[in-house]
Amino acid sequence: MPATDLLRLSYYGFTAASVAVVAAAAFYFMDVLWLARSPKLAVAAGPLETWRAYATPPTASGRLASTTVGIATLFAGLAVALRALATGRGPYSDMYEFSVAFVFVALLGYFLLERSYGIRPIGTIALPVILGMVAYVWSLPPSVREDRGLIPALSNKVIMTAHVSSAVIAYAAFALSFAAAVLYLVVTRWPRSWLPSAELLDEVSFRAVTIGFPAQLMLLILGSLWAHMAWGGYWSWDPKETAALFTWIVYGGYLHARTLRGWRGTRSAVYLTVAFLAVVFTYFGNYWFGGLHAYSGM
Amino acid sequence: MIAVVVDRTWRFFCSVRAALYEIIFLAVLILIGTLKGSVIPAQIPRFVPALEPLVARWYAFDVFHSLIWTMTLTLLAVAITICTINRVPGIWHAIAQPTVVTNRQFFRMAEPAVVERSPDPPDAVAQDLVAILRARRYRVLTEQRGSDIHVYADKNRWGNLGTFPFHLALILLLAGGIVGSELGFRETMFTVAEGATRNVGRGTNLRLELERFVDSYSQIGTPTEYRSDVILYDGDQEVQRASLTVNNPLTYKGVTFYQASYGQAAQIEVKEATGNVAFAAAVPFDYVSRSNGDAPAGMVDLPAQGRRLELFFPNLKLDAKPEIGTIKLQSGELYAQARDARTNAKIGEGAVIAQGDAARLGGLDVQFVRERRFTVLQVAYNPGIPILFSAAALLVIGLAITFYFPHRRMRALVSAAGGESEVVLAPLAKRDWGAKRDFVRTLTAIEARFGPATLWGRSSHAGD
């Protein structure tokens, strides 16, 4: 199949994923409303039972939301894979490819998180974050959907793919930890039996950081390895580099506070909510930075 | 007195609170340096004009090469070292000699503490419990006190060690950075014209010749490749031929050549009036004209003749051509001006020379043989690199061990109670949801042997 057809298919895949994300966000919202109106669905519980069955109660709207997320993940994955097939490289040439990949990994991460913890209400926060990224992709000029090739500086496919994949994983994980932290703040102020326990949300946000923090480290290492191979300088104090380092150190601070000083609960959640600003700042950094990552802007 | 000071200092560095402040301070410094590279500070005076001098100082302040930066990193290195050393005994104790004996107070505080009952004698019950836990990859230690059997079980105890490679690596990163900047070198503008050979210097015996520079473009004009075909000499010996592109550098004896940039050059031949050739080489136009920053300029020094030649190419930008406006310089031409080598005073008028032509300037015949290219390479020698990338590997390994092999611990107390045995179990998982979930999962296996567990202190009478 010619590359242009693959690119078009990839675009259709992303369109389908976008529609599914909009629908999923709506379903999660409906699910929360439904749960809020049906207190009888609450998990019956002695403390030991809550440890065994901590999952949120299954509802029709909830199942619909989860299925829609599955569909969105599938289509977003197709969009990334078809584009990679057409261009013969990973999704790193510009903000369009990068953001489509981000949408995919964030959806996949959320999907797995929901499966392993069996808690749905995080979707009410996570899906709007992903929806925001989808909206951002649609706000980019249509010309970005074509394959514009690579400038010479970017033509190291293996390291670039790994470098950018790390970034996508890190940012998606931090986005999920943000969603869990926000929900934590909601739950502690507005406790409802059908919402996940505060302790569980604290755990989920922490687990997400234990994925994001090493991924952010890989991003920094692979970035400097690549800079070393391409330019002879492993570190240039380029604003995007230092912004990524800043993000890493901010989350490093969280890990120390949590594991060594026993920061749990509200303090942790507020910290993670604010820390996510650093991620947003780094992600869109090339709009307000010059420097070595400037070409990846639009 | 000294002991008190040392003790206080040691405690300060050991405190996690101090470490947190240091981390936050480092983050703030990085943020200051990062924002400097953005448009954000420039916006501040628009809203608060009084802050303009502060913003000006912000732009002038190079955080990452400042004294406060060095001091912060030094402080962090010291703190990391002391903190890490300080944690060794505790971590070692948890790994090698954990306390097995517990008391009922522990179970009262632990969550969730559960109880199992069995008609079998405590010895047999403890034996079964140990077998179940061992089958689930727990290390199990037991100790008998009177008729009570204390059980301590843990998993991934070596995971506690992950913090050491990680923090050692942070120190190594600093060490690698220092080694690189003290013992290495990095020249960012190593310019060689086509056909020319240049010494690398810096204690090496290397010379690099540029045979050819090629730049290719896609149909829509975006550059696709910059390539320098080079020959490397060690002394007089040719040691390597290579095509350097942006992601394919050439490394020889630790010295690496990277493609960085390129520009125009001119093959120039200068003859004295006697016909004696004073200069014949490609001249890189790696300067720009004083009067027009877009016009590339080159220079030929001829000390033996007491002359210096200034050479200019036409403006690169098509929409503004002051060189063409004043000198009428066209593509394929250059403008040459002779100057006195010592005083730099102009000697006579300058001349426009077309490719292939010659002109007489300052008593010399200057021929513009043909247009050429020059390449700009970066030359770097960094003995700190192996240290840095070992540190990177250690960072990843340390994190992976810490996060993905968390130390899981539980305690159990087996005792005789009214003709049957009672087992109280609880995880050491204060406010740690993940550890509690793991405990409940392990409990499922224990329940398969002893029947459903109940929460301790609720449906049992085990509480004292």
PDB file of C-alpha atoms in Angstrom, chain A residues 46-48 51-52 54 116-117 148 150-156 197 199-200 202-203 206-207 209-214 217-218 221 224-237 239-240 242-243 245-246 248-250 252-258 260-264 271 281 287-290, chain B residues 16-17 20 23-24 26-28 30-31 33-35 37-40 64-65 69 87 111-112 114 166-167 170 176-177 186 220 222-226 246-249 258-259 378 380 382 385 388-389 392-393 395-396 399 403-404 406 408 430-434 436-437 440-441 443-444 447 453-455 458:
ATOM      1  CA  GLY A  46     -16.280  -4.587  56.377  1.00  0.00           C
ATOM      2  CA  PRO A  47     -12.678  -3.373  56.121  1.00  0.00           C
ATOM      3  CA  LEU A  48     -11.308  -6.791  55.108  1.00  0.00           C
ATOM      4  CA  TRP A  51      -9.383  -5.066  50.626  1.00  0.00           C
ATOM      5  CA  ARG A  52     -10.708  -7.976  48.658  1.00  0.00           C
ATOM      6  CA  TYR A  54     -12.049  -2.585  46.200  1.00  0.00           C
ATOM      7  CA  SER A 116      -5.550  -3.740  37.333  1.00  0.00           C
ATOM      8  CA  TYR A 117      -7.191  -1.643  40.059  1.00  0.00           C
ATOM      9  CA  ARG A 148       7.295  16.040   6.012  1.00  0.00           C
ATOM     10  CA  LEU A 150      13.184  14.610   8.837  1.00  0.00           C
ATOM     11  CA  ILE A 151      15.753  17.322   9.097  1.00  0.00           C
ATOM     12  CA  PRO A 152      19.314  15.884   9.282  1.00  0.00           C
ATOM     13  CA  ALA A 153      19.634  16.428  13.033  1.00  0.00           C
ATOM     14  CA  LEU A 154      16.742  14.040  13.719  1.00  0.00           C
ATOM     15  CA  SER A 155      17.830  11.151  11.550  1.00  0.00           C
ATOM     16  CA  ASN A 156      18.808   8.609  14.169  1.00  0.00           C
ATOM     17  CA  SER A 197     -10.911   5.038  48.753  1.00  0.00           C
ATOM     18  CA  GLU A 199      -5.792   5.452  50.215  1.00  0.00           C
ATOM     19  CA  LEU A 200      -6.215   3.635  46.920  1.00  0.00           C
ATOM     20  CA  ASP A 202      -2.920   7.825  46.850  1.00  0.00           C
ATOM     21  CA  GLU A 203      -1.453   4.472  45.820  1.00  0.00           C
ATOM     22  CA  PHE A 206       2.235   6.993  43.500  1.00  0.00           C
ATOM     23  CA  ARG A 207       2.333   3.945  41.192  1.00  0.00           C
ATOM     24  CA  VAL A 209       4.894   8.259  39.313  1.00  0.00           C
ATOM     25  CA  THR A 210       6.961   5.086  39.728  1.00  0.00           C
ATOM     26  CA  ILE A 211       6.370   4.549  35.996  1.00  0.00           C
ATOM     27  CA  GLY A 212       6.748   8.187  34.999  1.00  0.00           C
ATOM     28  CA  PHE A 213       9.899   8.978  36.985  1.00  0.00           C
ATOM     29  CA  PRO A 214      12.077   6.214  35.442  1.00  0.00           C
ATOM     30  CA  LEU A 217      15.005   9.505  33.427  1.00  0.00           C
ATOM     31  CA  MET A 218      15.225   7.387  30.257  1.00  0.00           C
ATOM     32  CA  ILE A 221      19.544   9.709  29.304  1.00  0.00           C
ATOM     33  CA  SER A 224      21.900  13.165  26.133  1.00  0.00           C
ATOM     34  CA  LEU A 225      23.183   9.947  24.537  1.00  0.00           C
ATOM     35  CA  TRP A 226      21.770  11.120  21.244  1.00  0.00           C
ATOM     36  CA  ALA A 227      23.127  14.649  21.687  1.00  0.00           C
ATOM     37  CA  HIS A 228      26.489  13.088  22.452  1.00  0.00           C
ATOM     38  CA  MET A 229      26.348  11.029  19.271  1.00  0.00           C
ATOM     39  CA  ALA A 230      25.057  13.818  17.057  1.00  0.00           C
ATOM     40  CA  TRP A 231      26.722  16.931  18.418  1.00  0.00           C
ATOM     41  CA  GLY A 232      29.488  15.841  20.749  1.00  0.00           C
ATOM     42  CA  GLY A 233      27.887  17.514  23.746  1.00  0.00           C
ATOM     43  CA  TYR A 234      25.744  15.350  25.978  1.00  0.00           C
ATOM     44  CA  TRP A 235      24.212  18.318  27.707  1.00  0.00           C
ATOM     45  CA  SER A 236      23.795  21.852  26.385  1.00  0.00           C
ATOM     46  CA  TRP A 237      21.638  23.535  29.051  1.00  0.00           C
ATOM     47  CA  PRO A 239      15.737  25.149  27.810  1.00  0.00           C
ATOM     48  CA  LYS A 240      13.811  22.023  26.826  1.00  0.00           C
ATOM     49  CA  THR A 242      16.517  21.829  31.622  1.00  0.00           C
ATOM     50  CA  ALA A 243      12.704  21.892  31.649  1.00  0.00           C
ATOM     51  CA  LEU A 245      15.349  17.952  34.197  1.00  0.00           C
ATOM     52  CA  PHE A 246      13.202  20.321  36.256  1.00  0.00           C
ATOM     53  CA  TRP A 248      12.320  15.009  36.874  1.00  0.00           C
ATOM     54  CA  ILE A 249      13.640  16.729  39.989  1.00  0.00           C
ATOM     55  CA  VAL A 250      10.155  17.922  40.975  1.00  0.00           C
ATOM     56  CA  GLY A 252      12.119  13.205  42.640  1.00  0.00           C
ATOM     57  CA  GLY A 253      11.156  15.590  45.435  1.00  0.00           C
ATOM     58  CA  TYR A 254       7.734  13.938  45.629  1.00  0.00           C
ATOM     59  CA  LEU A 255       9.260  10.445  45.863  1.00  0.00           C
ATOM     60  CA  HIS A 256      11.566  11.496  48.701  1.00  0.00           C
ATOM     61  CA  ALA A 257       8.771  13.213  50.545  1.00  0.00           C
ATOM     62  CA  ARG A 258       6.499  10.211  50.184  1.00  0.00           C
ATOM     63  CA  LEU A 260      11.166   8.871  53.392  1.00  0.00           C
ATOM     64  CA  ARG A 261       9.019  11.450  55.142  1.00  0.00           C
ATOM     65  CA  GLY A 262       5.796   9.527  54.847  1.00  0.00           C
ATOM     66  CA  TRP A 263       3.986  12.230  52.906  1.00  0.00           C
ATOM     67  CA  ARG A 264       0.623  10.779  52.107  1.00  0.00           C
ATOM     68  CA  TYR A 271       2.077  18.390  45.260  1.00  0.00           C
ATOM     69  CA  PHE A 281       5.251  23.445  30.781  1.00  0.00           C
ATOM     70  CA  TYR A 287       6.404  27.055  21.792  1.00  0.00           C
ATOM     71  CA  TRP A 288       8.132  29.435  24.130  1.00  0.00           C
ATOM     72  CA  PHE A 289      11.690  28.171  24.026  1.00  0.00           C
ATOM     73  CA  GLY A 290      14.251  28.543  21.306  1.00  0.00           C
TER      74      GLY A 290
ATOM     75  CA  VAL B  16      15.224  14.216  54.831  1.00  0.00           C
ATOM     76  CA  ARG B  17      13.676  17.615  55.401  1.00  0.00           C
ATOM     77  CA  LEU B  20      13.839  18.103  50.361  1.00  0.00           C
ATOM     78  CA  ILE B  23      15.972  19.393  45.964  1.00  0.00           C
ATOM     79  CA  ILE B  24      13.387  22.187  45.840  1.00  0.00           C
ATOM     80  CA  LEU B  26      17.856  23.009  42.912  1.00  0.00           C
ATOM     81  CA  ALA B  27      14.539  22.823  41.056  1.00  0.00           C
ATOM     82  CA  VAL B  28      14.002  26.566  41.522  1.00  0.00           C
ATOM     83  CA  ILE B  30      16.792  25.110  37.116  1.00  0.00           C
ATOM     84  CA  LEU B  31      13.464  26.850  36.609  1.00  0.00           C
ATOM     85  CA  GLY B  33      17.675  29.066  34.077  1.00  0.00           C
ATOM     86  CA  THR B  34      14.989  27.432  31.959  1.00  0.00           C
ATOM     87  CA  LEU B  35      12.638  30.391  31.892  1.00  0.00           C
ATOM     88  CA  GLY B  37      15.467  30.729  27.509  1.00  0.00           C
ATOM     89  CA  SER B  38      11.786  31.507  27.033  1.00  0.00           C
ATOM     90  CA  VAL B  39       9.762  34.589  26.183  1.00  0.00           C
ATOM     91  CA  ILE B  40       8.170  34.601  29.638  1.00  0.00           C
ATOM     92  CA  PHE B  64      24.194  26.937  35.240  1.00  0.00           C
ATOM     93  CA  HIS B  65      27.685  28.413  35.358  1.00  0.00           C
ATOM     94  CA  TRP B  69      24.841  26.499  41.138  1.00  0.00           C
ATOM     95  CA  ARG B  87      21.044   4.714  55.876  1.00  0.00           C
ATOM     96  CA  GLU B 111      -3.965  -2.615  59.271  1.00  0.00           C
ATOM     97  CA  PRO B 112      -5.353  -5.031  58.308  1.00  0.00           C
ATOM     98  CA  VAL B 114      -6.325 -10.714  60.750  1.00  0.00           C
ATOM     99  CA  PHE B 166      20.920   5.321  42.327  1.00  0.00           C
ATOM    100  CA  HIS B 167      22.510   7.812  44.712  1.00  0.00           C
ATOM    101  CA  LEU B 170      24.120  10.935  41.088  1.00  0.00           C
ATOM    102  CA  GLY B 176      31.838  12.637  35.135  1.00  0.00           C
ATOM    103  CA  GLY B 177      30.924  16.247  34.450  1.00  0.00           C
ATOM    104  CA  ARG B 186      35.294  20.655  22.947  1.00  0.00           C
ATOM    105  CA  ILE B 220      10.264  21.076  -1.163  1.00  0.00           C
ATOM    106  CA  THR B 222      14.046  21.057   3.397  1.00  0.00           C
ATOM    107  CA  PRO B 223      17.619  19.881   3.912  1.00  0.00           C
ATOM    108  CA  THR B 224      18.002  16.097   3.999  1.00  0.00           C
ATOM    109  CA  GLU B 225      21.730  15.621   4.495  1.00  0.00           C
ATOM    110  CA  TYR B 226      24.939  17.500   5.249  1.00  0.00           C
ATOM    111  CA  VAL B 246      24.941  14.808  11.529  1.00  0.00           C
ATOM    112  CA  ASN B 247      24.306  11.549  13.326  1.00  0.00           C
ATOM    113  CA  ASN B 248      27.446   9.719  12.204  1.00  0.00           C
ATOM    114  CA  PRO B 249      30.521  11.196  13.806  1.00  0.00           C
ATOM    115  CA  TYR B 258      30.848  15.818  14.481  1.00  0.00           C
ATOM    116  CA  GLN B 259      29.191  17.487  11.531  1.00  0.00           C
ATOM    117  CA  GLN B 378      32.738  20.019  16.437  1.00  0.00           C
ATOM    118  CA  ALA B 380      35.335  16.816  21.254  1.00  0.00           C
ATOM    119  CA  ASN B 382      35.538  13.812  26.784  1.00  0.00           C
ATOM    120  CA  ILE B 385      31.701   9.988  28.984  1.00  0.00           C
ATOM    121  CA  LEU B 388      28.508   9.478  32.764  1.00  0.00           C
ATOM    122  CA  PHE B 389      26.930   6.621  30.895  1.00  0.00           C
ATOM    123  CA  ALA B 392      23.090   6.554  33.719  1.00  0.00           C
ATOM    124  CA  ALA B 393      22.939   2.750  33.737  1.00  0.00           C
ATOM    125  CA  LEU B 395      20.411   5.260  37.829  1.00  0.00           C
ATOM    126  CA  VAL B 396      18.097   3.077  35.779  1.00  0.00           C
ATOM    127  CA  LEU B 399      15.243   2.898  40.171  1.00  0.00           C
ATOM    128  CA  PHE B 403      10.225   0.614  42.397  1.00  0.00           C
ATOM    129  CA  TYR B 404       9.587  -2.782  40.920  1.00  0.00           C
ATOM    130  CA  PRO B 406       9.468  -3.300  46.803  1.00  0.00           C
ATOM    131  CA  ARG B 408       7.188  -6.607  51.436  1.00  0.00           C
ATOM    132  CA  LYS B 430       1.765   1.627  57.432  1.00  0.00           C
ATOM    133  CA  ARG B 431      -0.330   3.711  55.047  1.00  0.00           C
ATOM    134  CA  ASP B 432       0.920   1.681  52.099  1.00  0.00           C
ATOM    135  CA  TRP B 433      -2.013   0.508  50.027  1.00  0.00           C
ATOM    136  CA  GLY B 434       0.069  -1.580  47.617  1.00  0.00           C
ATOM    137  CA  LYS B 436      -1.679  -4.134  52.035  1.00  0.00           C
ATOM    138  CA  ARG B 437      -3.086  -5.417  48.782  1.00  0.00           C
ATOM    139  CA  VAL B 440      -4.434  -9.684  51.266  1.00  0.00           C
ATOM    140  CA  ARG B 441      -3.392 -11.654  48.185  1.00  0.00           C
ATOM    141  CA  LEU B 443      -3.735 -14.179  52.807  1.00  0.00           C
ATOM    142  CA  THR B 444      -5.857 -15.943  50.202  1.00  0.00           C
ATOM    143  CA  GLU B 447      -7.032 -19.067  54.013  1.00  0.00           C
ATOM    144  CA  ALA B 453      -9.700 -15.144  58.195  1.00  0.00           C
ATOM    145  CA  THR B 454     -11.430 -12.541  60.290  1.00  0.00           C
ATOM    146  CA  LEU B 455     -10.266  -9.105  61.304  1.00  0.00           C
ATOM    147  CA  ARG B 458     -13.562  -7.888  65.923  1.00  0.00           C
TER     148      ARG B 458
END
